[in-house]
Tab-separated table of C-alpha atoms (C1' of nucleotides) in Angstrom:
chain	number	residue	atom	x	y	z
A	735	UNK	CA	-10.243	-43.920	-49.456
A	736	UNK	CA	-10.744	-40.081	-49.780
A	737	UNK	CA	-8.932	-40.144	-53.319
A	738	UNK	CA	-11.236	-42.374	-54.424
A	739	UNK	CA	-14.104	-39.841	-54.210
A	740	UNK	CA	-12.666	-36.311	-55.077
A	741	UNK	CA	-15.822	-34.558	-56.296
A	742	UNK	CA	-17.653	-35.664	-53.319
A	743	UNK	CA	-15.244	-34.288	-50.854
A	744	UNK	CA	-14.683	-30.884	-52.657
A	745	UNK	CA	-18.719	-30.600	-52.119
A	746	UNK	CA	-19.610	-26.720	-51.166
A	747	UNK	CA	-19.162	-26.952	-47.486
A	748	UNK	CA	-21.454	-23.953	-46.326
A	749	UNK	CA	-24.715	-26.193	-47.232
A	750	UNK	CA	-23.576	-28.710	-44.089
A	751	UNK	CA	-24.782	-26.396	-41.510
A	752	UNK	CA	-28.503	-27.552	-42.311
A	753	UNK	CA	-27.914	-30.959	-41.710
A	754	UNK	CA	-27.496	-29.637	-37.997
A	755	UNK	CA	-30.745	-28.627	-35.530
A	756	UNK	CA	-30.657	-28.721	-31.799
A	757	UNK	CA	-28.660	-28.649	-29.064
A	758	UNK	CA	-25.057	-28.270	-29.684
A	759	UNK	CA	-23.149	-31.897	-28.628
A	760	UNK	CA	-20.108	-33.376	-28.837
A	761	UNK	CA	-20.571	-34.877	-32.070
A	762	UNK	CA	-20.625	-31.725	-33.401
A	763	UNK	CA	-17.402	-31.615	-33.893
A	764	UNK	CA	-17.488	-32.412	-37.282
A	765	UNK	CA	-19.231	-29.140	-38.071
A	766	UNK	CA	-18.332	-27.809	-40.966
A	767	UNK	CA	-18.746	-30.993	-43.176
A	768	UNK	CA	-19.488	-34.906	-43.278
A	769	UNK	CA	-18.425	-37.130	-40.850
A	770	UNK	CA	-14.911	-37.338	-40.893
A	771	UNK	CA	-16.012	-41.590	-40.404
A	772	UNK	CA	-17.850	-40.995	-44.079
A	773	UNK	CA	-14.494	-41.633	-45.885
A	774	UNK	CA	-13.249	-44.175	-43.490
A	775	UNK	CA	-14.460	-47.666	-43.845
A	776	UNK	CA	-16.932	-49.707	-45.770
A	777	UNK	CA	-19.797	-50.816	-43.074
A	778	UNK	CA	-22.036	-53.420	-44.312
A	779	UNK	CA	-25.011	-51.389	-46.263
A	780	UNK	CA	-28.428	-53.673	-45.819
A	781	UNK	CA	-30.105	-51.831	-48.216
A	782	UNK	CA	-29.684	-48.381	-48.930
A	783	UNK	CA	-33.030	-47.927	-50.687
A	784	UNK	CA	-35.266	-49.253	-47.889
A	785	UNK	CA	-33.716	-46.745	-45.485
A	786	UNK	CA	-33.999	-44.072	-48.103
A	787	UNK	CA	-37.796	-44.754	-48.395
A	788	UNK	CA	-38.158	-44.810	-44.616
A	789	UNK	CA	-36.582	-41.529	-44.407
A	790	UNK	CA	-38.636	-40.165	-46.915
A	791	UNK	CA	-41.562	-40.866	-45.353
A	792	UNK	CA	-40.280	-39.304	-42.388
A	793	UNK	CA	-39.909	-36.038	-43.903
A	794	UNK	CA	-43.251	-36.270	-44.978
A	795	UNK	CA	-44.782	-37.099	-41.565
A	796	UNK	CA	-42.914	-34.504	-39.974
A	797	UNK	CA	-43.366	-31.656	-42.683
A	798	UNK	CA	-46.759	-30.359	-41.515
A	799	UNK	CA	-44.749	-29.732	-38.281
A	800	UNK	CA	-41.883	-28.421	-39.490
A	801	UNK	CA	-42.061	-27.300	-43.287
A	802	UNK	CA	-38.990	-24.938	-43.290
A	803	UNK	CA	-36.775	-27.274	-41.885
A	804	UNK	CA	-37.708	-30.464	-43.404
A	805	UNK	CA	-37.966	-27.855	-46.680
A	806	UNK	CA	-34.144	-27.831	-46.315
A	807	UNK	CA	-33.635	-31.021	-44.470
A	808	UNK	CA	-34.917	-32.840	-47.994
A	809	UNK	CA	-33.103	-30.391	-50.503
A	810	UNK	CA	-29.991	-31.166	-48.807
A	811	UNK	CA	-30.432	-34.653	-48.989
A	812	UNK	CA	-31.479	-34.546	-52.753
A	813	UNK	CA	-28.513	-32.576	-53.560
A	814	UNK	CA	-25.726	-35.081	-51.915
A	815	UNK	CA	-27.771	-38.363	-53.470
A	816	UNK	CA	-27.531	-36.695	-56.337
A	817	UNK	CA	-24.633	-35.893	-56.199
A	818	UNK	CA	-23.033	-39.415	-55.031
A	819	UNK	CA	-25.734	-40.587	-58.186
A	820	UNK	CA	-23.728	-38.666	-60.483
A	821	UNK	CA	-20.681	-39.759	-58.972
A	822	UNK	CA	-21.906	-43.210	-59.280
A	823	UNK	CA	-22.553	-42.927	-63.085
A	824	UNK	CA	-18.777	-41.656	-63.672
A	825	UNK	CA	-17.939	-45.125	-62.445
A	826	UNK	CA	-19.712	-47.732	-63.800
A	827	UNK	CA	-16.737	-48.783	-65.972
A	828	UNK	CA	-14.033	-51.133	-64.710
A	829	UNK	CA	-13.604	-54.170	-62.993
A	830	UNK	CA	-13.682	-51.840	-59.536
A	831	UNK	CA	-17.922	-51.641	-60.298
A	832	UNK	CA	-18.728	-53.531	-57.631
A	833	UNK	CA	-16.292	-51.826	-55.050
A	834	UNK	CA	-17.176	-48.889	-55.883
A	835	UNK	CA	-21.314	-49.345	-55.859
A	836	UNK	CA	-20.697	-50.799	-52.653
A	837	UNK	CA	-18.810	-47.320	-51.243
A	838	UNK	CA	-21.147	-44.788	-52.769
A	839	UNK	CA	-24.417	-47.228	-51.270
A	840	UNK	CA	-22.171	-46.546	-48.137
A	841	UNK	CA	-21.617	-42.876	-48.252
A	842	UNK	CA	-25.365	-42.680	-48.985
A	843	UNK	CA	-26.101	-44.849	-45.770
A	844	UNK	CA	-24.616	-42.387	-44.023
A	845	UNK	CA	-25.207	-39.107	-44.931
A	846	UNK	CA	-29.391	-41.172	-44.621
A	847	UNK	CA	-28.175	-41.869	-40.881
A	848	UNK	CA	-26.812	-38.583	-40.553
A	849	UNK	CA	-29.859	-36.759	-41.898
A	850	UNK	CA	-31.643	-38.821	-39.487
A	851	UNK	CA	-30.096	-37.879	-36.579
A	852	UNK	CA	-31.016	-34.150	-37.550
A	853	UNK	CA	-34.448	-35.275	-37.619
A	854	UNK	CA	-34.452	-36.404	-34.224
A	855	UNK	CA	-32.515	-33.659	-32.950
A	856	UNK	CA	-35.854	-31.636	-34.677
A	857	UNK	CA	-38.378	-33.679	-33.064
A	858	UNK	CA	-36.852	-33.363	-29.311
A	859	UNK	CA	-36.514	-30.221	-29.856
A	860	UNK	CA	-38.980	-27.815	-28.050
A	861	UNK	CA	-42.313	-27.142	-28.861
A	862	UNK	CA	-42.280	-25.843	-32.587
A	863	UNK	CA	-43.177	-21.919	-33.051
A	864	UNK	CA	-46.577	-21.194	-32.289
A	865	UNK	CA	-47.212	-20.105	-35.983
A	866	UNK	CA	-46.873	-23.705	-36.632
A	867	UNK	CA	-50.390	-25.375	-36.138
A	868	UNK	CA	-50.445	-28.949	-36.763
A	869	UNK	CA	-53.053	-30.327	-39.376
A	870	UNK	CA	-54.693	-33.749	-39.918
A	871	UNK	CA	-55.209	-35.017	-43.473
A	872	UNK	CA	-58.559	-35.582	-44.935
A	873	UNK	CA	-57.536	-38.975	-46.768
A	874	UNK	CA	-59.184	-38.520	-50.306
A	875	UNK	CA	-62.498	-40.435	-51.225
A	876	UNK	CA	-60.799	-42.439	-53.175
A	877	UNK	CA	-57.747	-43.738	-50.530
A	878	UNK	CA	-60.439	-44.666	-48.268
A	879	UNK	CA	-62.107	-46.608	-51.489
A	880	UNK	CA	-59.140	-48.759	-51.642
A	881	UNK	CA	-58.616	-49.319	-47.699
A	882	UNK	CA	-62.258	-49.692	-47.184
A	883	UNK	CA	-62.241	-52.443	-49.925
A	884	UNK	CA	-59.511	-54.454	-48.732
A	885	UNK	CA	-61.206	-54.103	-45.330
A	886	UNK	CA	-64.084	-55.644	-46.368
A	887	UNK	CA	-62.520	-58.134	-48.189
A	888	UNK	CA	-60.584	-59.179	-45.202
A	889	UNK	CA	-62.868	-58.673	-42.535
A	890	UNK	CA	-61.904	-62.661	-41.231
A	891	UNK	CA	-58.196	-61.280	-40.821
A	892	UNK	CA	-58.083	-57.786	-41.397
A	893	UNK	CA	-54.020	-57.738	-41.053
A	894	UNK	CA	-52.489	-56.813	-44.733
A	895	UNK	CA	-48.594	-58.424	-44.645
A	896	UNK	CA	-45.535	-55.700	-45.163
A	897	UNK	CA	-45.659	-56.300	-48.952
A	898	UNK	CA	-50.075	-55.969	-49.343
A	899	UNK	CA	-49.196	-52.653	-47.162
A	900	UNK	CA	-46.612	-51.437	-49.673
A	901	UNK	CA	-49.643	-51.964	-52.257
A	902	UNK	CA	-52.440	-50.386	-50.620
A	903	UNK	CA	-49.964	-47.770	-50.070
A	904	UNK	CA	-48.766	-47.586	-53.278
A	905	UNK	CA	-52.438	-47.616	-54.707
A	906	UNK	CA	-53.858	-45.355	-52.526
A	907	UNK	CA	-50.831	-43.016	-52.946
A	908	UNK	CA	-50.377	-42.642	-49.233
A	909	UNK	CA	-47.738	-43.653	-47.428
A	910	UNK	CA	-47.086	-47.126	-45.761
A	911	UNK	CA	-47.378	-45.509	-41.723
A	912	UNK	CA	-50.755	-43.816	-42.998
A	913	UNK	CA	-52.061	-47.264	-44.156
A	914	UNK	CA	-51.202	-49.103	-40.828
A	915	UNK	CA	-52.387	-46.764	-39.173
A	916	UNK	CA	-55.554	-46.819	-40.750
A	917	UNK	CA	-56.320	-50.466	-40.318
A	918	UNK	CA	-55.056	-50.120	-36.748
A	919	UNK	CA	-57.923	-47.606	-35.613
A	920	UNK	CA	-60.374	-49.436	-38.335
A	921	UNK	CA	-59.912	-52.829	-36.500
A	922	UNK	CA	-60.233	-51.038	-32.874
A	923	UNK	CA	-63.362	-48.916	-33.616
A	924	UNK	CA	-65.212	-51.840	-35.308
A	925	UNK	CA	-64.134	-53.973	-32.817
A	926	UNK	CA	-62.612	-56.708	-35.072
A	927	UNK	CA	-58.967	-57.509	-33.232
A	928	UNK	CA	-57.287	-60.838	-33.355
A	929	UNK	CA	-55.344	-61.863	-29.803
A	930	UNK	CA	-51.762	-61.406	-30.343
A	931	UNK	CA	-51.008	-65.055	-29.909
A	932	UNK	CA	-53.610	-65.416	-33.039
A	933	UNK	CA	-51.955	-62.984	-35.088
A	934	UNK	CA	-48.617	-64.336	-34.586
A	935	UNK	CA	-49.864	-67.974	-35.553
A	936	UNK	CA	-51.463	-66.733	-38.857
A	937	UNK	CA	-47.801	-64.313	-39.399
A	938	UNK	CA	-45.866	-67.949	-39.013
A	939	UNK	CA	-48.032	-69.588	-41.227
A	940	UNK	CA	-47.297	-67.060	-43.915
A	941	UNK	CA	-43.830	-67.080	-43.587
A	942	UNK	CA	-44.413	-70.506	-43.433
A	943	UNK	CA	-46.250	-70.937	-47.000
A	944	UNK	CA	-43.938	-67.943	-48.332
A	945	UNK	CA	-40.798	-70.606	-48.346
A	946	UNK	CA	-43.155	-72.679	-50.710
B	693	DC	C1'	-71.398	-23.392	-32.358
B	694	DC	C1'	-71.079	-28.389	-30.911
B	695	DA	C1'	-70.674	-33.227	-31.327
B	696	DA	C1'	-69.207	-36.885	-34.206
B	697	DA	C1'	-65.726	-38.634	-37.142
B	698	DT	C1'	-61.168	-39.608	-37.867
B	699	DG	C1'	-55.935	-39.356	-38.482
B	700	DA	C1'	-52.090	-39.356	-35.307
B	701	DT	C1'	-49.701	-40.321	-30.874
B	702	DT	C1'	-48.584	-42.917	-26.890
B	703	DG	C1'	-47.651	-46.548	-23.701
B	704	DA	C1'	-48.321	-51.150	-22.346
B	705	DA	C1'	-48.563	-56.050	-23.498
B	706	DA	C1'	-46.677	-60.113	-25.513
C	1233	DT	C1'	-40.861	-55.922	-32.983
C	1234	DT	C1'	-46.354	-55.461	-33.829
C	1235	DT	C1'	-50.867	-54.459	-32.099
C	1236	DC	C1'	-54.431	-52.461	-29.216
C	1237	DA	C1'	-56.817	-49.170	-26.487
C	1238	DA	C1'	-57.042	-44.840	-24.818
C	1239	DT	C1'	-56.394	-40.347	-25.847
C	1240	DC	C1'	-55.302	-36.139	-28.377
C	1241	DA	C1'	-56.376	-32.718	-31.901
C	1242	DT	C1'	-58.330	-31.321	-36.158
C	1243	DT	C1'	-62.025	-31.436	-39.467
C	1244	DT	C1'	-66.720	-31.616	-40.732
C	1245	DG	C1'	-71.806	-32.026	-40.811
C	1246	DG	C1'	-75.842	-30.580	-38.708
DNA sequence: CCAAATGATTGAAA
DNA sequence: TTTCAATCATTTGG
């Protein structure tokens, strides 16, 4: 499987050692590069770019925390995606397309998991230098505009489905977490929450109606 | 300054 | 899993 991937493997190996925070453990092992388990199988990728997304996110949740390390943390992972990109480009040619989509989405999935696990290493890690103060966005006049809107619009069920998050998110240019976790402290303060055995009727219903 | 507003975190419930 | 309520911590208006 290796052959089938030269450029990625011959990949500058002193960059690696970011991908590692934290205690020392026994999976470190594989310290001075990928995963030796990166070149040997195909796993079953769901879907590459929804992890991507989620981890991108994470980075910037976790930035005003930690901006060096995320800093690197996301260069790192924008040089090997682009790299497998690239790689991914050389290939399109062939009958072997499909096969070998399906092993770069895999590669990908990994080095995601594996930047991942470097992010929780970060977060478990103890307290973050003093210098480091933690802020709280301000969300811009016109984020709120949009939220508020929909709000009020919804008042009856204020309880946007995963896809009207991904637009008021996408709208409001902030991030999917930031928008439920607006409407989750907008519903508490003004005191407009559904029972959970209501919300989950009206969630069935619209899976429901989405089959139609 | 201080108190209110508000984004983020947490832990429990279902 | 998702949501809520309580709580924390930062920002802001007075």
């Amino acid at each position: 499987m290796a052959a089938v991937f030269p450029n990625v493997s011959s990949l500058p190996a002193g960059n690696y050692e970011v991908l590692r925070f934290g205690p020392q453990s026994s999976e470190d092992a594989t310290r001075t590069g990928f995963p030796i388990s990166l070149f040997s199988s195909v796993s079953n990728v769901t879907d590459v770019k929804v992890k991507e997304k989620a981890l991108l996110e994470s980075f910037d949740s976790l930035r005003p925390l930690y901006p060096e390390p995320i800093m690197q943390l996301s260069c790192s992972y924008k040089y090997y995606s682009a790299s497998i990109e690239m790689e991914r480009l050389n290939s399109i040619q062939g009958e072997l397309k499909d096969f070998h989509n399906q092993n770069f989405d895999s590669q990908l999935n990994k080095i995601i998991d594996r930047v991942e696990y470097s992010l929780k290493l970060l977060s478990s890690r103890d307290r973050p230098s003093p210098s480091i103060t933690r802020t709280r966005p301000v969300l811009t006049r016109n984020s709120l505009k949009v939220l508020e809107e929909w709000y009020e619009c919804h008042l009856d069920h204020p309880y946007p489905t995963a896809s009207q998050v991904e637009w008021l998110a996408q709208v409001s240019s902030l991030n999917t977490e930031q928008v439920k976790k607006w409407f989750g402290n907008k519903r508490s303060r003004s005191k407009n929450t559904r029972s959970l055995t209501e919300i989950a009727k009206v969630k069935r219903r619209q899976r429901l109606l989405k089959r139609h």
